[in-house]
Coordinates of C-alpha atoms in Angstrom, one line a residue:
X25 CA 85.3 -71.5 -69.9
X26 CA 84.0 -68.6 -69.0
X27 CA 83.5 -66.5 -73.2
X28 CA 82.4 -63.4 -71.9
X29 CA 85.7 -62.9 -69.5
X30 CA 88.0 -64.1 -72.3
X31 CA 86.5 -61.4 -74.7
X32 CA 86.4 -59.1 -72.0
X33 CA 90.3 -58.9 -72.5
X34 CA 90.1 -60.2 -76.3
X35 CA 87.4 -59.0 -78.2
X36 CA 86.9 -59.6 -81.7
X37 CA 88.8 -57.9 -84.7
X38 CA 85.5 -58.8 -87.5
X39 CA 87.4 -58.6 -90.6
X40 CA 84.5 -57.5 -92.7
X41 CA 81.2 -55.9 -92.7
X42 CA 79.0 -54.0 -94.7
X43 CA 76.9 -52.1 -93.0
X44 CA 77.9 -48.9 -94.6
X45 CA 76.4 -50.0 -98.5
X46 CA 73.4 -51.2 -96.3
X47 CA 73.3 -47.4 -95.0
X48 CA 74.1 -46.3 -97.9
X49 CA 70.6 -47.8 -99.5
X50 CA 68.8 -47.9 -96.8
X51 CA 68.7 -44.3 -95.5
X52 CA 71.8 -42.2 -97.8
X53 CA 73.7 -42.5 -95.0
X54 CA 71.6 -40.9 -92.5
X55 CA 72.3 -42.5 -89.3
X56 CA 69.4 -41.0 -87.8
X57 CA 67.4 -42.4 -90.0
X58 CA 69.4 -45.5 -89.4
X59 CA 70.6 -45.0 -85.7
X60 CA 72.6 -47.5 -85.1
X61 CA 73.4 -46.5 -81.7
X62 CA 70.1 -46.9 -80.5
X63 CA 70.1 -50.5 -81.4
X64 CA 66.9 -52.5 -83.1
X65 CA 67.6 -51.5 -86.9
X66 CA 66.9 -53.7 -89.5
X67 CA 70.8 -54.5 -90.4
X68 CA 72.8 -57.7 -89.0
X69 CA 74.6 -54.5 -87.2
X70 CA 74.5 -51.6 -84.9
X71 CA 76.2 -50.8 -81.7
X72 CA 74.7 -52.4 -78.8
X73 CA 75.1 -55.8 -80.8
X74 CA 78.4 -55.3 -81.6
X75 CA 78.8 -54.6 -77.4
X76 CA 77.0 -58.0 -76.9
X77 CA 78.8 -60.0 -79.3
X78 CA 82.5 -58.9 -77.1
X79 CA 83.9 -57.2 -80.9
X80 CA 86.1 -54.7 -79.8
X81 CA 87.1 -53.5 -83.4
X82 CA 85.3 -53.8 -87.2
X83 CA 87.0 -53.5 -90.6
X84 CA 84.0 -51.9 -92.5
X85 CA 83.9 -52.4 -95.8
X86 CA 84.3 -49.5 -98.2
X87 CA 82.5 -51.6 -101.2
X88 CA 81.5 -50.7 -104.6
X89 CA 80.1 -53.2 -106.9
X90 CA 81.9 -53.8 -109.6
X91 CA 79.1 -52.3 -112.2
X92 CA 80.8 -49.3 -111.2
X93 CA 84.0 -48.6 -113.0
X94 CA 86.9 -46.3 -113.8
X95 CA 86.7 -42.2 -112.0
X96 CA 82.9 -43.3 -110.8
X97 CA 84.2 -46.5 -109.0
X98 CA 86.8 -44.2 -107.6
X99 CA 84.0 -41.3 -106.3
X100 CA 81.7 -44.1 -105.2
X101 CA 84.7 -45.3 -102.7
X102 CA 85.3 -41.7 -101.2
X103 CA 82.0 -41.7 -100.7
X104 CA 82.2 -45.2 -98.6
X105 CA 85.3 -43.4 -97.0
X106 CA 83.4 -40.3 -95.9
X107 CA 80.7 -42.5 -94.8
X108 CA 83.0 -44.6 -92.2
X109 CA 84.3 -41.3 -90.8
X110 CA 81.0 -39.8 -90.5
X111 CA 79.8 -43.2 -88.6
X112 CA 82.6 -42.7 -86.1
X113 CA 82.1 -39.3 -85.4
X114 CA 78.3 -39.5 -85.2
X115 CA 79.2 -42.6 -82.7
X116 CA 82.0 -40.6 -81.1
X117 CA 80.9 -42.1 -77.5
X118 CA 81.2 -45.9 -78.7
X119 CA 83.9 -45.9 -81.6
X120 CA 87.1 -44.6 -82.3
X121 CA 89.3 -44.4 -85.8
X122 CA 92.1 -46.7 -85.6
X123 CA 94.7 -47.3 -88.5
X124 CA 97.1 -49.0 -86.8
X125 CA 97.3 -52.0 -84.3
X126 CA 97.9 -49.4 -81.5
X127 CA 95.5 -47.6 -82.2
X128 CA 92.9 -50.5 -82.4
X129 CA 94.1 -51.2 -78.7
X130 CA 94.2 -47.4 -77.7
X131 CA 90.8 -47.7 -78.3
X132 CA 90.4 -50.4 -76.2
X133 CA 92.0 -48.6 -73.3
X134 CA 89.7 -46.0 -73.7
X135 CA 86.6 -48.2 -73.5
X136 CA 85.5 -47.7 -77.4
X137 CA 85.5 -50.1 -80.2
X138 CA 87.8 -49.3 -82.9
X139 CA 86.7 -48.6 -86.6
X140 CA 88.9 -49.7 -89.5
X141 CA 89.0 -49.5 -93.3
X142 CA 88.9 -52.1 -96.1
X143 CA 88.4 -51.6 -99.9
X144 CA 86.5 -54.9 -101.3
X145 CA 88.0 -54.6 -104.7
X146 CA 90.8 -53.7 -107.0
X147 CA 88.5 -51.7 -109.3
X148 CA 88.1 -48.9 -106.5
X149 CA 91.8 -48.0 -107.4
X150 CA 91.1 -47.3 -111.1
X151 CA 94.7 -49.1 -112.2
X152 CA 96.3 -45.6 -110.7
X153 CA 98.9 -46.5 -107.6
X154 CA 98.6 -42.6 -106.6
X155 CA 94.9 -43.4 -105.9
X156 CA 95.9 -46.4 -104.2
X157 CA 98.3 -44.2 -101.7
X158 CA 95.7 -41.5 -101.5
X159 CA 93.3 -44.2 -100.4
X160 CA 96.2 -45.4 -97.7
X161 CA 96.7 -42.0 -96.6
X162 CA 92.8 -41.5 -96.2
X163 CA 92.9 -44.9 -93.7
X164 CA 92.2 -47.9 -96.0
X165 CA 94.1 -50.5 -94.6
X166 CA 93.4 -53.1 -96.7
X167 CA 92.6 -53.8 -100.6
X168 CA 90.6 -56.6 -101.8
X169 CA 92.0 -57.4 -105.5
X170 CA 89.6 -58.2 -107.1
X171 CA 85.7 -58.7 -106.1
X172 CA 83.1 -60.4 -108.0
X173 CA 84.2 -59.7 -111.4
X174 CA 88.0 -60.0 -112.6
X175 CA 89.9 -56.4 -112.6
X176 CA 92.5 -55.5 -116.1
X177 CA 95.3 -57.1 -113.4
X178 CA 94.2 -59.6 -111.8
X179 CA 91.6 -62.8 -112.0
X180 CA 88.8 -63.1 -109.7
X181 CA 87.6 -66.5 -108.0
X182 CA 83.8 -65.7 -110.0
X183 CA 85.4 -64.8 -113.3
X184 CA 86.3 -66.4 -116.3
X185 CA 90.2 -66.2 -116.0
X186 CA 92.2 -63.9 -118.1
X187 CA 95.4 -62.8 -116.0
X188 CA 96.1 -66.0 -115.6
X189 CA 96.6 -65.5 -111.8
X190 CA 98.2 -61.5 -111.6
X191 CA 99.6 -59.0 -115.0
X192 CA 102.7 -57.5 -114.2
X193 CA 101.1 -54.1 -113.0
X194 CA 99.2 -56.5 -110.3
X195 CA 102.3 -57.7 -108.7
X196 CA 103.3 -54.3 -108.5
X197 CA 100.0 -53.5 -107.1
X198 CA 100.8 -56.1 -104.4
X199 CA 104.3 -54.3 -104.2
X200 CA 103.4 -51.2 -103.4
X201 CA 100.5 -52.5 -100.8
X202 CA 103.5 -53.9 -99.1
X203 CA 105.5 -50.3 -99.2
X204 CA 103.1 -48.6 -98.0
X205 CA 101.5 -50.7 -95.4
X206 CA 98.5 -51.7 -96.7
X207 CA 97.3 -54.8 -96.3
X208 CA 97.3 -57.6 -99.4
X209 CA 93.2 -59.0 -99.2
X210 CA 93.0 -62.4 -101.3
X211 CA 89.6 -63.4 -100.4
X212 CA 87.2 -63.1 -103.8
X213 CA 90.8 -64.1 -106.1
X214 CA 91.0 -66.9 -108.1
X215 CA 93.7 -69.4 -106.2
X216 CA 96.2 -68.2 -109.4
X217 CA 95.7 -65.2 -107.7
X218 CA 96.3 -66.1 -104.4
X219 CA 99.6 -68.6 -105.3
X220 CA 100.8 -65.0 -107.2
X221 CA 100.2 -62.6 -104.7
X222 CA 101.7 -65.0 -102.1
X223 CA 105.0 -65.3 -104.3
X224 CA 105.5 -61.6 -104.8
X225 CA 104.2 -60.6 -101.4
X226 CA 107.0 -59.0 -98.7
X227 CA 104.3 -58.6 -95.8
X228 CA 101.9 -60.9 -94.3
X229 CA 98.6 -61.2 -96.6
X230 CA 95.0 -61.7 -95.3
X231 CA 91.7 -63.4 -96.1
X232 CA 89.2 -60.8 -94.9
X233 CA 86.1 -63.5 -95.2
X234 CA 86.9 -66.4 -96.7
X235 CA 87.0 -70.3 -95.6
X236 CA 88.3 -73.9 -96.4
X237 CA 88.0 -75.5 -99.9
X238 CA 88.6 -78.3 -98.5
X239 CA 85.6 -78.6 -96.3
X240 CA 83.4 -76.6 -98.5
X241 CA 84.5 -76.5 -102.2
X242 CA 83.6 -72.8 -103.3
X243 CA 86.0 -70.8 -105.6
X244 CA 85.9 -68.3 -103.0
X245 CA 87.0 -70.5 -100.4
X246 CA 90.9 -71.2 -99.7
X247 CA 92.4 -74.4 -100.8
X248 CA 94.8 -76.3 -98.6
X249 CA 98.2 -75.2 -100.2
X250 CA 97.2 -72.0 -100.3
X251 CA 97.1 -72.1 -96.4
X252 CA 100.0 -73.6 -96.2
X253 CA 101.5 -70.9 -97.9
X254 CA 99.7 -68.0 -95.8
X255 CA 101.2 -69.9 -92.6
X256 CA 104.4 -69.8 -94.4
X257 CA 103.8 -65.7 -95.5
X258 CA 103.1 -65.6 -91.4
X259 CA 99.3 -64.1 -92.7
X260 CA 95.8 -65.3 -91.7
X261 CA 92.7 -66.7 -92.6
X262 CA 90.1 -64.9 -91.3
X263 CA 87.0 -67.9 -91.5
X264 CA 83.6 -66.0 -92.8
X265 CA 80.0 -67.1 -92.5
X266 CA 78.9 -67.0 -95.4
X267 CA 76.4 -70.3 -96.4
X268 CA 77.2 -71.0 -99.8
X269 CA 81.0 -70.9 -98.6
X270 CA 80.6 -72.8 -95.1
X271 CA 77.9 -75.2 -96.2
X272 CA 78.0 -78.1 -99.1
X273 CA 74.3 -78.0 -99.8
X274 CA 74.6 -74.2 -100.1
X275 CA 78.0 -74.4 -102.3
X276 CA 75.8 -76.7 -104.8
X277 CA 73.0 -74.4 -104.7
X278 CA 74.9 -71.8 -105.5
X279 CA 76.4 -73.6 -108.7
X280 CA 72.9 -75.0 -109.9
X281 CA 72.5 -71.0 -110.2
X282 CA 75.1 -70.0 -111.1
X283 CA 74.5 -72.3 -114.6
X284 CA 71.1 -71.9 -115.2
X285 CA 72.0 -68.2 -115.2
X286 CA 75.1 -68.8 -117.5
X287 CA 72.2 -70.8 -119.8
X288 CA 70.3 -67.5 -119.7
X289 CA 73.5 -65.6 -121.1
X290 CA 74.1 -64.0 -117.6
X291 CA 77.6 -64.7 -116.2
X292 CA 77.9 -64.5 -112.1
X293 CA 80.8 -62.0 -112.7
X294 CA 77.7 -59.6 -114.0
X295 CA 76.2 -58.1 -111.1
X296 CA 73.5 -55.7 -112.5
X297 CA 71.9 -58.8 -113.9
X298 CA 73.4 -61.6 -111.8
X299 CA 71.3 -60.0 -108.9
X300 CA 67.9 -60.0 -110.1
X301 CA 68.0 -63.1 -111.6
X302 CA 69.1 -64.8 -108.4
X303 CA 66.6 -63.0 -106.4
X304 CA 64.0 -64.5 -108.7
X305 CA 65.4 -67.9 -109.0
X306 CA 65.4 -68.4 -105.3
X307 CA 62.1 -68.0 -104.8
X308 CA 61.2 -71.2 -106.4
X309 CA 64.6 -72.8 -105.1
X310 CA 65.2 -72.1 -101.4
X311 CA 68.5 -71.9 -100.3
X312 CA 69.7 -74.7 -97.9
X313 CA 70.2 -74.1 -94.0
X314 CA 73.3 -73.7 -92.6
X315 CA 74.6 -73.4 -89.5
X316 CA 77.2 -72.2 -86.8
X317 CA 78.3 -76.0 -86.7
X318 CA 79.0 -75.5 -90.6
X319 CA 81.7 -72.7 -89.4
X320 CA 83.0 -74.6 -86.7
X321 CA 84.1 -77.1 -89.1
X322 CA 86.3 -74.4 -91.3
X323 CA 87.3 -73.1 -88.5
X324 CA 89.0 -76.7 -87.3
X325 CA 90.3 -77.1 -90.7
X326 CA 92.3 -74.1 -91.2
X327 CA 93.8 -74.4 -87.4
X328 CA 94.9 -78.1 -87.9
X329 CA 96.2 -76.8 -91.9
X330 CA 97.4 -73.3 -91.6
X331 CA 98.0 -73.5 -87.9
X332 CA 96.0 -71.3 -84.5
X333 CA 98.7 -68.3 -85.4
X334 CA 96.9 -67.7 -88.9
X335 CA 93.4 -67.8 -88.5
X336 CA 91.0 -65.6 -87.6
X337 CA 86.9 -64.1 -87.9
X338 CA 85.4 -62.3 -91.2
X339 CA 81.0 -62.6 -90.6
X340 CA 80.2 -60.7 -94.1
X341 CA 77.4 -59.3 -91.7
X342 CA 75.4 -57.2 -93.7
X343 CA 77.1 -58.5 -96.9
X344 CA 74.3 -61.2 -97.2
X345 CA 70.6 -61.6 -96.7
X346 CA 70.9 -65.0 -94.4
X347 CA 73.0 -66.3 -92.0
X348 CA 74.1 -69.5 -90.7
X349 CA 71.4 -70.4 -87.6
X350 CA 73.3 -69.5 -84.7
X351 CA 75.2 -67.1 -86.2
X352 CA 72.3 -64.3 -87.1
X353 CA 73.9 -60.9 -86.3
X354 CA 76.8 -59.7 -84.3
X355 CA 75.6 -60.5 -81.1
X356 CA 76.3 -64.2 -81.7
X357 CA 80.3 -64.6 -81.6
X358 CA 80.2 -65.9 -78.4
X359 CA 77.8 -68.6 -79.4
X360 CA 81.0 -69.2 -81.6
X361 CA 83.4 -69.1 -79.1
X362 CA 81.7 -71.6 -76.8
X363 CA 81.0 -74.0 -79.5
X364 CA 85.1 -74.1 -80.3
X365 CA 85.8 -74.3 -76.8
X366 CA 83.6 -76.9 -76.3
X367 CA 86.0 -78.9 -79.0
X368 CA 89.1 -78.1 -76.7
X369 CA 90.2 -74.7 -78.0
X370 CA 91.9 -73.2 -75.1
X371 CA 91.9 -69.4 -74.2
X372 CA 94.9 -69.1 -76.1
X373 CA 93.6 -70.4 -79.2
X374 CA 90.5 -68.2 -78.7
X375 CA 92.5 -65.5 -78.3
X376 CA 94.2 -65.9 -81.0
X377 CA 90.8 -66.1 -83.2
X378 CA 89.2 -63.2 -82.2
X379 CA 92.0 -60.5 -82.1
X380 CA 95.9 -61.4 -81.4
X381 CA 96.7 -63.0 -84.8
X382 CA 95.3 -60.2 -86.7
X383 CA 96.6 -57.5 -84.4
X384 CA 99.7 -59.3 -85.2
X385 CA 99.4 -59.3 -88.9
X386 CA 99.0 -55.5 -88.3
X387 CA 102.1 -54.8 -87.1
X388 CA 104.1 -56.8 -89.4
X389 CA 102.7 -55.5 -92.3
X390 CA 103.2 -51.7 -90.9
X391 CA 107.2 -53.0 -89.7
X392 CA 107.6 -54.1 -92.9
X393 CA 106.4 -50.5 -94.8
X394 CA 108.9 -48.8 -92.9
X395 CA 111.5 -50.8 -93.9
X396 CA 110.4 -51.1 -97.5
X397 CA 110.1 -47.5 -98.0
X398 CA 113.9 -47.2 -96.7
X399 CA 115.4 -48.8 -99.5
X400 CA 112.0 -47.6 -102.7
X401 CA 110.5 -44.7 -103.1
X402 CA 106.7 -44.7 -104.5
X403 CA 106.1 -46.5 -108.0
X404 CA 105.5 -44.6 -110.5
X405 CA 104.6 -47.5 -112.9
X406 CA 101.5 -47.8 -115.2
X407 CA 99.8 -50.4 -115.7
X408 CA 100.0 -49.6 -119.8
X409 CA 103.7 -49.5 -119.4
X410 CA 103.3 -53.3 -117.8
X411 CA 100.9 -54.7 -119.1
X412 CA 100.7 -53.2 -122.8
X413 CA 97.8 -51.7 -124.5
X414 CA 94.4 -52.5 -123.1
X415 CA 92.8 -55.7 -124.2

């Protein structure tokens, strides 16, 4: 099969990436300080990669971590925001916004890659459904629930629970995703979350970058009736890289840290202390290899489970310090490609992968918002009316 032809005319949607909280710390978002364009920085990503690696469209990430809370979360987002715009424009040649799936293949037409929004957690909305639709209006096109660390509505998959799954004022959270066409991200949940989001949800949800429990068994991996039910909710899976969620070893790993830091006091949900302790503890406990054969392996599991129509390709590229071998920056989704066709996925199913299934998920979602906001106009509910009094 001949992988550059076939992404030649089906290059790949990357569900996540971020590069922009790399550019953010690395160089205040200065991209000639950080000139991505040019190629050769010291990121898992920049534009001639992207080019070699057939992606024809990236949802970057518009993270904040979670020690960032309430109207700072909120500023800290805009400022994520601003700097996706300014990427595009400083890259004016080589990208092109894109909110829609038209757009995305607009952009196509026009020989560019197409650059796309995602918020990586619920906390960048502050509990306010105005900020969410300013956020929509603004080009988010997706909301991740929850990230590390639970929000006052919902339960992450690295949190103790509380929610038991989502409050009240989170499945109207999902609600109002669904009238206004943004999309409903369940990777980093709990799996109470995902079952509850998936019951409440009236558009197709997504997995930005998340795999299979059942080959690798990390909480922020998707277990099998949960896949069933995305087929079911006609959303995908898009399979990440990540190699404590692609690789046993790594999976253990990560829980041996994960409790000698709990024996320390310092829960994983606690980033400002999490981090430094696991950059120390790993220098006297390596982390285990893993490698592109470890993602080929989730990416078989959640065809034969959730089916080819619901899967598709999240890296976490510049979310993460290594990378599976074979898989070391965005140059190497080919490498991917090959691999699966080598196991008999046929140009269809590739297709699929890399952009269709999402593009897909795209349009339903945005169908759906039209006809949703025909019969509801915006919610106006708080979450203290829901939920009660802060706990």
């Amino acid at each position: 099969m001949d992988v550059t032809r076939l992404l030649a005319a089906h290059p790949v949607i990357d569900g996540h990436n971020d590069l922009l909280w790399e550019a953010r710390a690395q160089a205040a978002y200065d991209f000639a300080r950080l000139d991505v364009g040019t190629g050769g920085t010291p990121t898992h990503t920049d534009l001639p990669r992207m080019r070699a690696g057939g992606m024809g469209a990236q949802f970057w990430s518009v993270y904040v971590p979670t020690r960032l809370t309430g109207d700072d979360a909120v500023s800290a987002t805009l400022e994520q925001v601003d700097a996706a715009r300014h990427l595009t424009r400083t890259y004016a040649d080589q990208l092109a916004w894109a909110t829609t799936a038209d757009e995305v293949e607009q952009a196509w037409a026009g020989g560019r890659m197409a650059s796309l929004m995602g918020a990586e957690g619920g906390h960048s909305i502050n509990c306010s459904l105005g900020t969410l639709r300013q956020l929509h209006e603004l080009g988010v096109r997706y909301l991740t629930l929850t990230h590390n660390a639970n929000t006052p509505w919902a339960d992450s998959a690295t949190d103790r629970p509380v929610a038991g799954g989502l409050t009240a004022f989170g499945r109207e959270v999902v609600r109002e995703m669904n009238r206004i066409g943004m999309m409903v991200d369940l990777s980093h949940v709990s799996a109470d979350t995902m079952r509850a989001a998936l019951e409440v949800a009236e558009a197709p949800v997504l997995f930005s970058h998340s795999s299979a429990r059942a080959v690798t068994d990390s909480p922020r991996n998707v277990p099998d009736d949960v896949l069933e039910a995305t087929a079911a909710n006609n959303g995908v899976c898009m399979v990440t890289f990540v190699p404590k969620f692609v690789n046993p070893a790594c999976a253990d790993w990560q829980r041996e840290m994960v409790a000698a830091a709990e024996a320390e006091g310092i829960p994983e949900a606690d980033g400002v202390r999490f981090a430094p302790f696991e950059t120390a503890w790993t220098v006297d406990h390596p982390q285990p290899p893993a490698t592109l054969e470890d993602v080929v392996a989730h990416c078989e599991h959640v065809r034969e489970v959730a089916g080819i129509e619901h899967i598709g390709l999240g890296g976490d590229y510049d979310g993460i310090e290594v990378l599976p071998a074979g898989l070391e920056d965005v140059s190497t989704y080919p490498a991917l490609l090959g691999a699966l066709a080598d196991r008999g996925w046929s140009e269809d199913d590739l297709a699929r992968l890399t952009c269709r299934n999402v593009l897909r998920v795209m349009r339903e979602v945005e169908e759906r918002a039209g006809e949703l906001q025909a019969t509801r106009g915006p919610s106006l509910a708080r979450i203290e009316d829901l939920d009660g009094p802060p706990r």
